[in-house]
mmCIF file of C-alpha atoms in Angstrom:
data_model
loop_
_atom_site.group_PDB
_atom_site.id
_atom_site.type_symbol
_atom_site.label_atom_id
_atom_site.label_comp_id
_atom_site.label_asym_id
_atom_site.label_seq_id
_atom_site.Cartn_x
_atom_site.Cartn_y
_atom_site.Cartn_z
ATOM 1 C CA MET A 1 97.904 101.319 101.742
ATOM 2 C CA LEU A 2 101.337 102.025 103.110
ATOM 3 C CA ASN A 3 101.335 103.878 106.398
ATOM 4 C CA PRO A 4 102.490 107.386 105.328
ATOM 5 C CA ASP A 5 104.608 107.607 108.484
ATOM 6 C CA LEU A 6 106.950 105.043 106.906
ATOM 7 C CA VAL A 7 107.975 107.391 104.082
ATOM 8 C CA GLY A 8 111.504 108.532 104.820
ATOM 9 C CA ARG A 9 112.205 105.672 107.169
ATOM 10 C CA THR A 10 115.306 103.527 106.729
ATOM 11 C CA PHE A 11 115.220 99.826 107.488
ATOM 12 C CA ALA A 12 118.710 98.573 108.234
ATOM 13 C CA GLY A 13 119.488 95.135 106.864
ATOM 14 C CA ALA A 14 119.628 92.665 109.735
ATOM 15 C CA THR A 15 121.980 90.234 108.038
ATOM 16 C CA ARG A 16 124.971 90.463 105.769
ATOM 17 C CA THR A 17 125.122 88.839 102.375
ATOM 18 C CA THR A 18 128.468 87.485 101.281
ATOM 19 C CA ILE A 19 128.839 87.815 97.525
ATOM 20 C CA THR A 20 130.190 84.633 95.984
ATOM 21 C CA ALA A 21 132.112 84.189 92.749
ATOM 22 C CA GLU A 22 129.504 81.597 91.743
ATOM 23 C CA SER A 23 126.612 84.036 92.120
ATOM 24 C CA ILE A 24 128.380 86.688 90.032
ATOM 25 C CA ALA A 25 129.324 84.141 87.361
ATOM 26 C CA ALA A 26 125.781 82.733 87.126
ATOM 27 C CA PHE A 27 124.324 86.244 86.813
ATOM 28 C CA ALA A 28 126.890 87.334 84.229
ATOM 29 C CA LEU A 29 126.371 84.153 82.189
ATOM 30 C CA ALA A 30 122.588 84.631 82.233
ATOM 31 C CA LEU A 31 123.145 88.033 80.622
ATOM 32 C CA GLY A 32 125.701 86.801 78.092
ATOM 33 C CA GLU A 33 128.450 88.803 79.775
ATOM 34 C CA PRO A 34 131.908 87.432 78.910
ATOM 35 C CA GLU A 35 133.574 88.882 82.051
ATOM 36 C CA THR A 36 132.094 86.381 84.491
ATOM 37 C CA HIS A 37 134.281 87.491 87.422
ATOM 38 C CA LEU A 38 132.865 91.055 87.391
ATOM 39 C CA ALA A 39 129.424 91.896 88.749
ATOM 40 C CA PRO A 40 127.223 93.245 85.930
ATOM 41 C CA PRO A 41 125.738 96.716 86.552
ATOM 42 C CA THR A 42 122.355 95.260 87.559
ATOM 43 C CA PHE A 43 123.743 92.582 89.919
ATOM 44 C CA ALA A 44 122.787 94.630 92.997
ATOM 45 C CA ILE A 45 119.139 93.770 92.311
ATOM 46 C CA THR A 46 119.788 90.209 93.524
ATOM 47 C CA ILE A 47 120.344 91.678 96.992
ATOM 48 C CA SER A 48 118.201 94.830 96.991
ATOM 49 C CA LEU A 49 114.894 93.512 95.691
ATOM 50 C CA GLU A 50 114.580 90.773 98.310
ATOM 51 C CA GLN A 51 115.244 93.314 101.054
ATOM 52 C CA SER A 52 112.679 95.748 99.587
ATOM 53 C CA GLN A 53 110.178 92.915 99.352
ATOM 54 C CA SER A 54 110.556 91.949 102.998
ATOM 55 C CA VAL A 55 110.271 95.586 104.156
ATOM 56 C CA LEU A 56 107.149 96.268 102.080
ATOM 57 C CA VAL A 57 105.458 92.944 102.845
ATOM 58 C CA ASP A 58 106.110 93.524 106.562
ATOM 59 C CA SER A 59 104.500 96.955 106.049
ATOM 60 C CA GLY A 60 101.321 95.276 104.786
ATOM 61 C CA LEU A 61 101.680 95.457 100.983
ATOM 62 C CA ASP A 62 100.632 92.570 98.725
ATOM 63 C CA TRP A 63 103.702 91.484 96.759
ATOM 64 C CA SER A 64 101.560 89.430 94.352
ATOM 65 C CA ARG A 65 100.176 92.743 93.020
ATOM 66 C CA VAL A 66 103.563 94.289 92.309
ATOM 67 C CA VAL A 67 104.936 95.447 88.951
ATOM 68 C CA HIS A 68 108.398 96.947 88.538
ATOM 69 C CA GLY A 69 107.942 100.537 87.324
ATOM 70 C CA ASP A 70 111.453 101.804 87.012
ATOM 71 C CA GLN A 71 114.940 101.147 88.246
ATOM 72 C CA ARG A 72 118.141 103.118 88.729
ATOM 73 C CA PHE A 73 121.615 102.202 89.919
ATOM 74 C CA SER A 74 124.483 104.398 91.052
ATOM 75 C CA ILE A 75 127.645 102.331 91.229
ATOM 76 C CA PHE A 76 130.394 103.789 93.406
ATOM 77 C CA LYS A 77 132.380 100.580 93.763
ATOM 78 C CA GLN A 78 131.916 97.476 91.656
ATOM 79 C CA LEU A 79 130.635 94.492 93.633
ATOM 80 C CA THR A 80 133.102 91.612 93.794
ATOM 81 C CA ALA A 81 133.264 88.149 95.278
ATOM 82 C CA GLY A 82 133.991 88.064 99.000
ATOM 83 C CA MET A 83 132.333 91.390 99.812
ATOM 84 C CA GLN A 84 130.050 91.305 102.826
ATOM 85 C CA ILE A 85 127.091 93.491 102.046
ATOM 86 C CA GLN A 86 124.629 95.086 104.411
ATOM 87 C CA CYS A 87 121.572 96.349 102.549
ATOM 88 C CA ASP A 88 119.661 99.285 104.050
ATOM 89 C CA SER A 89 116.317 100.155 102.480
ATOM 90 C CA THR A 90 114.728 103.595 102.668
ATOM 91 C CA ILE A 91 111.170 104.228 101.562
ATOM 92 C CA GLU A 92 111.714 107.468 99.655
ATOM 93 C CA SER A 93 108.208 108.143 98.385
ATOM 94 C CA ALA A 94 104.717 106.729 98.184
ATOM 95 C CA ARG A 95 101.812 108.042 96.124
ATOM 96 C CA VAL A 96 98.542 106.770 94.725
ATOM 97 C CA MET A 97 97.666 107.129 91.036
ATOM 98 C CA ALA A 98 94.449 105.723 89.561
ATOM 99 C CA GLY A 99 94.139 103.473 92.595
ATOM 100 C CA ASN A 100 97.645 102.056 92.124
ATOM 101 C CA GLU A 101 100.136 102.624 94.898
ATOM 102 C CA ILE A 102 103.546 103.724 93.614
ATOM 103 C CA ILE A 103 106.434 103.322 96.042
ATOM 104 C CA THR A 104 110.091 104.160 95.535
ATOM 105 C CA VAL A 105 112.608 102.357 97.697
ATOM 106 C CA ARG A 106 116.301 103.222 97.778
ATOM 107 C CA SER A 107 118.554 100.352 98.738
ATOM 108 C CA ASP A 108 122.079 101.139 99.820
ATOM 109 C CA LEU A 109 124.471 98.213 99.529
ATOM 110 C CA ILE A 110 127.084 98.936 102.141
ATOM 111 C CA GLU A 111 130.493 97.328 102.310
ATOM 112 C CA SER A 112 132.933 98.156 105.124
ATOM 113 C CA GLY A 113 130.860 101.182 106.109
ATOM 114 C CA GLU A 114 130.735 102.688 102.615
ATOM 115 C CA VAL A 115 127.959 102.617 100.056
ATOM 116 C CA ALA A 116 129.128 100.525 97.092
ATOM 117 C CA VAL A 117 125.877 100.675 95.118
ATOM 118 C CA SER A 118 122.631 102.571 95.539
ATOM 119 C CA SER A 119 119.620 101.050 93.842
ATOM 120 C CA TRP A 120 116.276 102.839 93.421
ATOM 121 C CA SER A 121 113.289 100.637 92.627
ATOM 122 C CA THR A 122 109.915 102.134 91.860
ATOM 123 C CA LEU A 123 107.294 99.487 92.494
ATOM 124 C CA VAL A 124 103.683 99.740 91.431
ATOM 125 C CA PHE A 125 101.152 97.857 93.549
ATOM 126 C CA ARG A 126 98.183 97.388 91.251
ATOM 127 C CA ALA A 127 94.742 98.147 92.608
ATOM 128 C CA MET B 1 140.814 111.933 73.769
ATOM 129 C CA SER B 2 137.488 110.173 73.927
ATOM 130 C CA ILE B 3 136.741 107.415 71.489
ATOM 131 C CA PHE B 4 133.206 108.816 71.307
ATOM 132 C CA THR B 5 131.706 111.960 69.804
ATOM 133 C CA VAL B 6 128.544 113.737 70.903
ATOM 134 C CA GLY B 7 125.614 112.665 68.758
ATOM 135 C CA GLU B 8 127.309 109.441 67.728
ATOM 136 C CA VAL B 9 124.976 106.472 67.372
ATOM 137 C CA LEU B 10 126.697 103.386 68.781
ATOM 138 C CA PRO B 11 126.464 100.041 66.966
ATOM 139 C CA SER B 12 123.350 98.080 67.789
ATOM 140 C CA LYS B 13 123.362 94.601 69.313
ATOM 141 C CA SER B 14 120.689 91.948 69.352
ATOM 142 C CA TYR B 15 119.909 89.669 72.308
ATOM 143 C CA ILE B 16 117.720 86.581 72.244
ATOM 144 C CA ILE B 17 115.100 86.045 74.944
ATOM 145 C CA ASN B 18 113.271 82.723 75.113
ATOM 146 C CA ARG B 19 111.647 80.505 77.733
ATOM 147 C CA ALA B 20 114.949 78.763 78.518
ATOM 148 C CA SER B 21 116.792 82.059 79.006
ATOM 149 C CA LEU B 22 114.044 83.231 81.390
ATOM 150 C CA VAL B 23 114.615 80.128 83.543
ATOM 151 C CA THR B 24 118.371 80.757 83.524
ATOM 152 C CA TYR B 25 117.832 84.367 84.593
ATOM 153 C CA ALA B 26 115.293 83.364 87.251
ATOM 154 C CA ASN B 27 117.807 80.951 88.775
ATOM 155 C CA ALA B 28 120.677 83.446 88.614
ATOM 156 C CA SER B 29 118.679 86.356 90.035
ATOM 157 C CA GLY B 30 116.498 84.502 92.522
ATOM 158 C CA ASP B 31 113.346 86.022 91.008
ATOM 159 C CA GLN B 32 111.140 82.938 90.592
ATOM 160 C CA ASN B 33 107.863 84.782 90.026
ATOM 161 C CA PRO B 34 105.791 82.305 87.951
ATOM 162 C CA ILE B 35 104.608 85.024 85.525
ATOM 163 C CA HIS B 36 108.077 84.675 83.964
ATOM 164 C CA GLN B 37 107.921 80.891 83.513
ATOM 165 C CA ASP B 38 104.408 79.468 83.733
ATOM 166 C CA GLU B 39 102.073 80.347 80.868
ATOM 167 C CA ASP B 40 98.907 79.135 82.626
ATOM 168 C CA PHE B 41 99.756 81.198 85.694
ATOM 169 C CA ALA B 42 100.607 84.292 83.611
ATOM 170 C CA LYS B 43 97.265 84.059 81.814
ATOM 171 C CA SER B 44 95.424 83.496 85.108
ATOM 172 C CA VAL B 45 96.607 86.929 86.301
ATOM 173 C CA GLY B 46 95.490 88.634 83.104
ATOM 174 C CA LEU B 47 98.709 88.637 81.080
ATOM 175 C CA GLU B 48 98.661 87.755 77.394
ATOM 176 C CA ASN B 49 101.529 85.297 77.852
ATOM 177 C CA VAL B 50 104.684 84.703 79.886
ATOM 178 C CA ILE B 51 106.622 87.964 80.185
ATOM 179 C CA ALA B 52 110.338 88.530 80.669
ATOM 180 C CA HIS B 53 111.556 89.892 84.000
ATOM 181 C CA GLY B 54 111.941 93.658 83.572
ATOM 182 C CA MET B 55 115.311 93.266 85.264
ATOM 183 C CA TYR B 56 116.315 90.596 82.734
ATOM 184 C CA THR B 57 115.649 93.001 79.867
ATOM 185 C CA MET B 58 117.445 95.761 81.752
ATOM 186 C CA GLY B 59 120.296 93.353 82.528
ATOM 187 C CA LEU B 60 120.759 92.557 78.833
ATOM 188 C CA VAL B 61 120.785 96.288 78.117
ATOM 189 C CA GLY B 62 123.383 96.583 80.891
ATOM 190 C CA GLN B 63 125.479 94.037 79.009
ATOM 191 C CA TYR B 64 125.193 96.277 75.944
ATOM 192 C CA VAL B 65 126.325 99.297 77.967
ATOM 193 C CA SER B 66 129.230 97.302 79.444
ATOM 194 C CA SER B 67 130.311 96.161 75.999
ATOM 195 C CA MET B 68 130.217 99.729 74.628
ATOM 196 C CA ALA B 69 132.148 100.975 77.667
ATOM 197 C CA GLY B 70 134.728 98.197 77.287
ATOM 198 C CA SER B 71 133.988 96.640 80.686
ATOM 199 C CA SER B 72 131.197 96.402 83.254
ATOM 200 C CA SER B 73 133.615 98.110 85.660
ATOM 201 C CA LYS B 74 133.122 101.366 83.722
ATOM 202 C CA VAL B 75 129.363 101.607 84.225
ATOM 203 C CA LYS B 76 128.631 104.203 86.926
ATOM 204 C CA GLU B 77 124.947 105.048 86.449
ATOM 205 C CA PHE B 78 122.222 103.054 84.779
ATOM 206 C CA SER B 79 118.478 103.647 84.774
ATOM 207 C CA ALA B 80 115.370 102.637 82.873
ATOM 208 C CA ARG B 81 111.607 102.658 83.016
ATOM 209 C CA PHE B 82 109.693 99.466 82.253
ATOM 210 C CA THR B 83 107.180 100.725 79.722
ATOM 211 C CA LYS B 84 106.075 97.582 77.846
ATOM 212 C CA PRO B 85 106.271 93.959 78.948
ATOM 213 C CA VAL B 86 108.316 91.655 76.714
ATOM 214 C CA LEU B 87 106.005 88.770 75.791
ATOM 215 C CA VAL B 88 107.782 85.431 75.407
ATOM 216 C CA PRO B 89 105.601 82.785 73.726
ATOM 217 C CA ALA B 90 106.674 79.120 73.940
ATOM 218 C CA GLY B 91 109.111 78.007 71.257
ATOM 219 C CA VAL B 92 109.868 81.542 70.083
ATOM 220 C CA ASN B 93 113.142 83.469 70.140
ATOM 221 C CA VAL B 94 112.271 87.089 70.908
ATOM 222 C CA HIS B 95 114.897 89.533 69.639
ATOM 223 C CA LEU B 96 115.791 92.462 71.858
ATOM 224 C CA GLU B 97 117.490 95.138 69.761
ATOM 225 C CA VAL B 98 119.618 97.635 71.669
ATOM 226 C CA SER B 99 121.370 100.781 70.507
ATOM 227 C CA ALA B 100 122.485 104.038 72.107
ATOM 228 C CA THR B 101 123.373 107.619 71.318
ATOM 229 C CA VAL B 102 126.170 109.566 73.012
ATOM 230 C CA VAL B 103 124.420 112.674 74.338
ATOM 231 C CA GLU B 104 127.137 114.249 76.475
ATOM 232 C CA LEU B 105 130.878 113.964 76.967
ATOM 233 C CA THR B 106 133.083 115.304 79.742
ATOM 234 C CA ASP B 107 136.755 114.646 80.420
ATOM 235 C CA GLU B 108 135.800 111.600 82.469
ATOM 236 C CA VAL B 109 132.452 110.254 81.349
ATOM 237 C CA ALA B 110 130.030 109.753 78.490
ATOM 238 C CA ARG B 111 126.263 109.911 78.897
ATOM 239 C CA LEU B 112 124.273 107.507 76.760
ATOM 240 C CA GLU B 113 120.610 107.448 75.853
ATOM 241 C CA ILE B 114 119.584 103.921 75.047
ATOM 242 C CA THR B 115 116.873 102.436 72.862
ATOM 243 C CA ALA B 116 115.635 98.891 73.465
ATOM 244 C CA THR B 117 112.973 97.386 71.223
ATOM 245 C CA CYS B 118 111.273 94.037 70.602
ATOM 246 C CA ASN B 119 109.387 93.703 67.320
ATOM 247 C CA GLU B 120 110.022 97.435 66.806
ATOM 248 C CA VAL B 121 108.166 98.330 70.008
ATOM 249 C CA LYS B 122 110.133 100.207 72.674
ATOM 250 C CA VAL B 123 110.210 98.116 75.833
ATOM 251 C CA LEU B 124 112.208 100.519 78.010
ATOM 252 C CA GLY B 125 111.681 104.241 78.459
ATOM 253 C CA MET B 126 114.150 106.863 79.643
ATOM 254 C CA ALA B 127 116.980 104.319 79.491
ATOM 255 C CA LYS B 128 120.227 106.090 80.298
ATOM 256 C CA ALA B 129 123.736 105.282 81.392
ATOM 257 C CA VAL B 130 126.886 107.084 82.464
ATOM 258 C CA ILE B 131 130.122 105.318 81.583
ATOM 259 C CA LEU B 132 133.720 106.113 82.428
ATOM 260 C CA LEU B 133 135.927 106.907 79.468
#
């Protein structure tokens, strides 16, 4: 069980991720996207999910029990090669349904002090 | 003038998911969870077979949205619920069929409601996008 005191807390990303042209191209190619220099709309997940994982595992949750429930992106500025991204994760909600723990984490991908992409992941930790 | 009309059903597109494409996506995304690659492991945790990453399916649907919008740079909002896992048996090409309906238009944006199915079963719920016109 997640400590309920953690709901609402923001965990600032300790390191910055530099987005490379290679990482965008590989992701775009995997999705069959012809514009391999532009980050596809779901590219932020390559940064946000790892951060959410480390926050939730550090909070005592078992990542091997996780299933992705739903996902949302708000894209304010398209991610491009060379951007240095800080990812801050906020645990927005946590509830228990039928023994499963359902946690929504918002990840803000911040570039030069402004949010470029917000990503909401609802993760279900199976009982 | 928008190129879309409210209620318009956009042309459908088909995407192929197979074991090789799951490995490509795993490498590109960094998500190396063995349930997406290793059949024995997937079965050991109670799955019927290897399943596609939810984010791979959503990513392919994102490609659909980008192509309808004209560019990935026009996609402003994108959301989906993972309702059914996409099973990917060895040696099989699974076809993901994607289409969308224009549900709202403003001067700047179009709102799309998206349908994504495999073998006529919906694999995403509440899939929506907002694209710039």
